[in-house]
């Protein structure tokens, strides 16, 4: 049985861009956000993540609706696709995936089953926190370290 736990996260300020399309493009979007932040002298305050704005049970990797985010301190000034926003605090069901991206759906299945079996319901977009993998140069890495976080409530 995978290691799944409930964690509480405080609000987090992020710079983000929403996209619909292949999830392989997350790295490119992350590079674009990083460039904008560098140009506007906005300080990074954490590691990259993606919010998934759709039902996790039916994600199509080629047509994903996701929002690539980078935690920041400060504000993103000026117009453009990169916006700043605050992610809400709350309780999250969490599981960590370590390995190739092709095996990530197994972690999704495990956590969704756990959420249902333990009497929780999902109350917002899930998060993929990319400790290793997204935004690394040299093509697609073989090993990813991704924490899946689902905002949940009992009942």
XYZ file of C-alpha atoms in Angstrom:
155
model
C 0.000 0.000 0.000
C 1.436 3.393 -0.974
C 2.172 5.924 1.755
C -0.763 8.368 1.755
C -1.281 11.016 4.417
C -3.251 14.164 5.183
C -1.138 17.330 5.300
C -2.186 20.894 6.084
C -0.783 23.671 3.887
C -0.885 27.411 4.527
C -1.779 29.891 1.744
C 0.923 30.200 -0.904
C 1.586 33.043 -3.333
C 2.419 31.813 -6.843
C 3.054 33.082 -10.348
C 1.000 31.021 -12.775
C -0.108 30.474 -16.357
C -3.102 28.353 -17.393
C -2.852 26.141 -20.481
C -4.807 23.440 -22.263
C -2.776 20.910 -24.209
C -0.239 18.107 -23.867
C 1.206 17.797 -20.366
C 4.670 17.430 -21.949
C 4.523 21.201 -22.522
C 4.608 21.919 -18.771
C 8.391 22.272 -18.874
C 8.196 24.903 -21.641
C 5.530 26.834 -19.735
C 7.695 26.699 -16.608
C 10.629 28.144 -18.570
C 8.398 30.988 -19.833
C 7.217 31.801 -16.288
C 10.801 31.673 -14.984
C 11.940 34.079 -17.702
C 9.152 36.574 -16.908
C 9.962 36.398 -13.185
C 13.648 36.962 -13.891
C 12.914 39.952 -16.151
C 10.587 41.484 -13.540
C 12.937 40.689 -10.655
C 10.425 38.546 -8.750
C 11.986 36.229 -6.166
C 11.251 32.489 -6.260
C 10.071 30.933 -2.989
C 9.667 27.230 -3.769
C 9.577 24.463 -6.340
C 7.366 24.184 -9.445
C 3.907 22.690 -9.391
C 0.890 22.264 -11.629
C -2.770 22.627 -10.696
C -5.095 20.283 -12.563
C -8.437 21.924 -13.300
C -10.331 18.773 -14.241
C -11.519 15.468 -12.851
C -8.401 13.482 -11.944
C -10.180 10.242 -12.899
C -10.398 11.272 -16.535
C -7.286 13.298 -17.356
C -6.338 13.172 -21.026
C -2.540 13.742 -21.101
C -2.840 15.341 -24.559
C -5.637 17.785 -23.616
C -4.938 18.551 -19.977
C -6.295 21.776 -18.446
C -3.502 22.745 -16.120
C -1.978 25.746 -14.473
C 1.785 25.775 -14.098
C 2.819 27.600 -10.905
C 5.983 28.806 -9.225
C 5.866 29.934 -5.581
C 7.035 33.535 -5.257
C 7.578 36.306 -2.744
C 6.392 39.617 -4.088
C 4.083 40.496 -6.983
C 4.148 39.953 -10.737
C 3.717 43.461 -12.121
C 2.683 44.244 -15.668
C 0.395 42.423 -18.080
C 0.805 39.191 -19.965
C -0.025 35.552 -19.410
C 1.853 35.238 -16.116
C -0.343 36.250 -13.172
C 0.160 36.165 -9.426
C -2.416 34.575 -7.158
C -2.695 32.961 -3.754
C -3.367 29.255 -3.396
C -5.760 28.482 -0.563
C -4.801 26.856 2.705
C -6.341 23.564 3.698
C -6.064 19.839 4.258
C -4.639 17.782 1.407
C -4.428 14.035 0.808
C -0.853 13.451 -0.412
C 1.107 10.684 -2.108
C 4.612 10.775 -3.610
C 5.419 9.209 -6.977
C 9.027 8.273 -7.665
C 9.884 6.863 -11.080
C 9.017 7.273 -14.749
C 6.152 9.542 -15.766
C 4.350 6.586 -17.379
C 3.734 5.180 -13.873
C 2.193 8.409 -12.496
C -1.380 7.206 -13.269
C -0.822 4.387 -10.724
C -0.278 6.997 -7.988
C -3.418 8.830 -9.097
C -5.450 5.606 -8.914
C -4.084 4.777 -5.457
C -4.812 8.197 -3.929
C -8.279 8.494 -5.505
C -9.169 5.074 -4.103
C -7.801 6.055 -0.664
C -9.769 9.329 -0.645
C -13.009 7.482 -1.393
C -12.375 4.602 1.039
C -11.537 7.006 3.887
C -14.661 9.147 3.579
C -13.128 12.253 2.021
C -14.261 14.322 -0.944
C -12.123 16.438 -3.266
C -12.861 20.160 -2.881
C -10.695 21.868 -5.510
C -7.986 21.408 -8.139
C -5.322 18.841 -7.384
C -1.656 19.812 -7.306
C 1.379 18.063 -8.756
C 4.460 19.317 -6.902
C 7.519 18.517 -9.033
C 10.482 17.905 -6.737
C 12.403 16.360 -9.644
C 11.594 16.236 -13.342
C 9.699 19.294 -14.608
C 11.885 22.054 -15.948
C 15.113 20.053 -15.943
C 17.167 20.490 -19.081
C 18.270 17.744 -21.462
C 14.913 16.378 -22.626
C 12.591 14.127 -20.652
C 14.138 12.853 -17.421
C 13.740 9.155 -16.671
C 13.103 9.607 -12.969
C 10.488 11.956 -11.563
C 9.708 12.798 -7.955
C 6.188 14.222 -7.838
C 3.945 14.742 -4.829
C 0.244 14.619 -5.663
C -1.875 16.804 -3.366
C -5.684 16.709 -3.352
C -7.616 19.283 -1.283
C -10.093 17.241 0.764
C -12.840 17.447 3.375
C -14.580 14.701 5.298
C -18.027 13.722 4.065
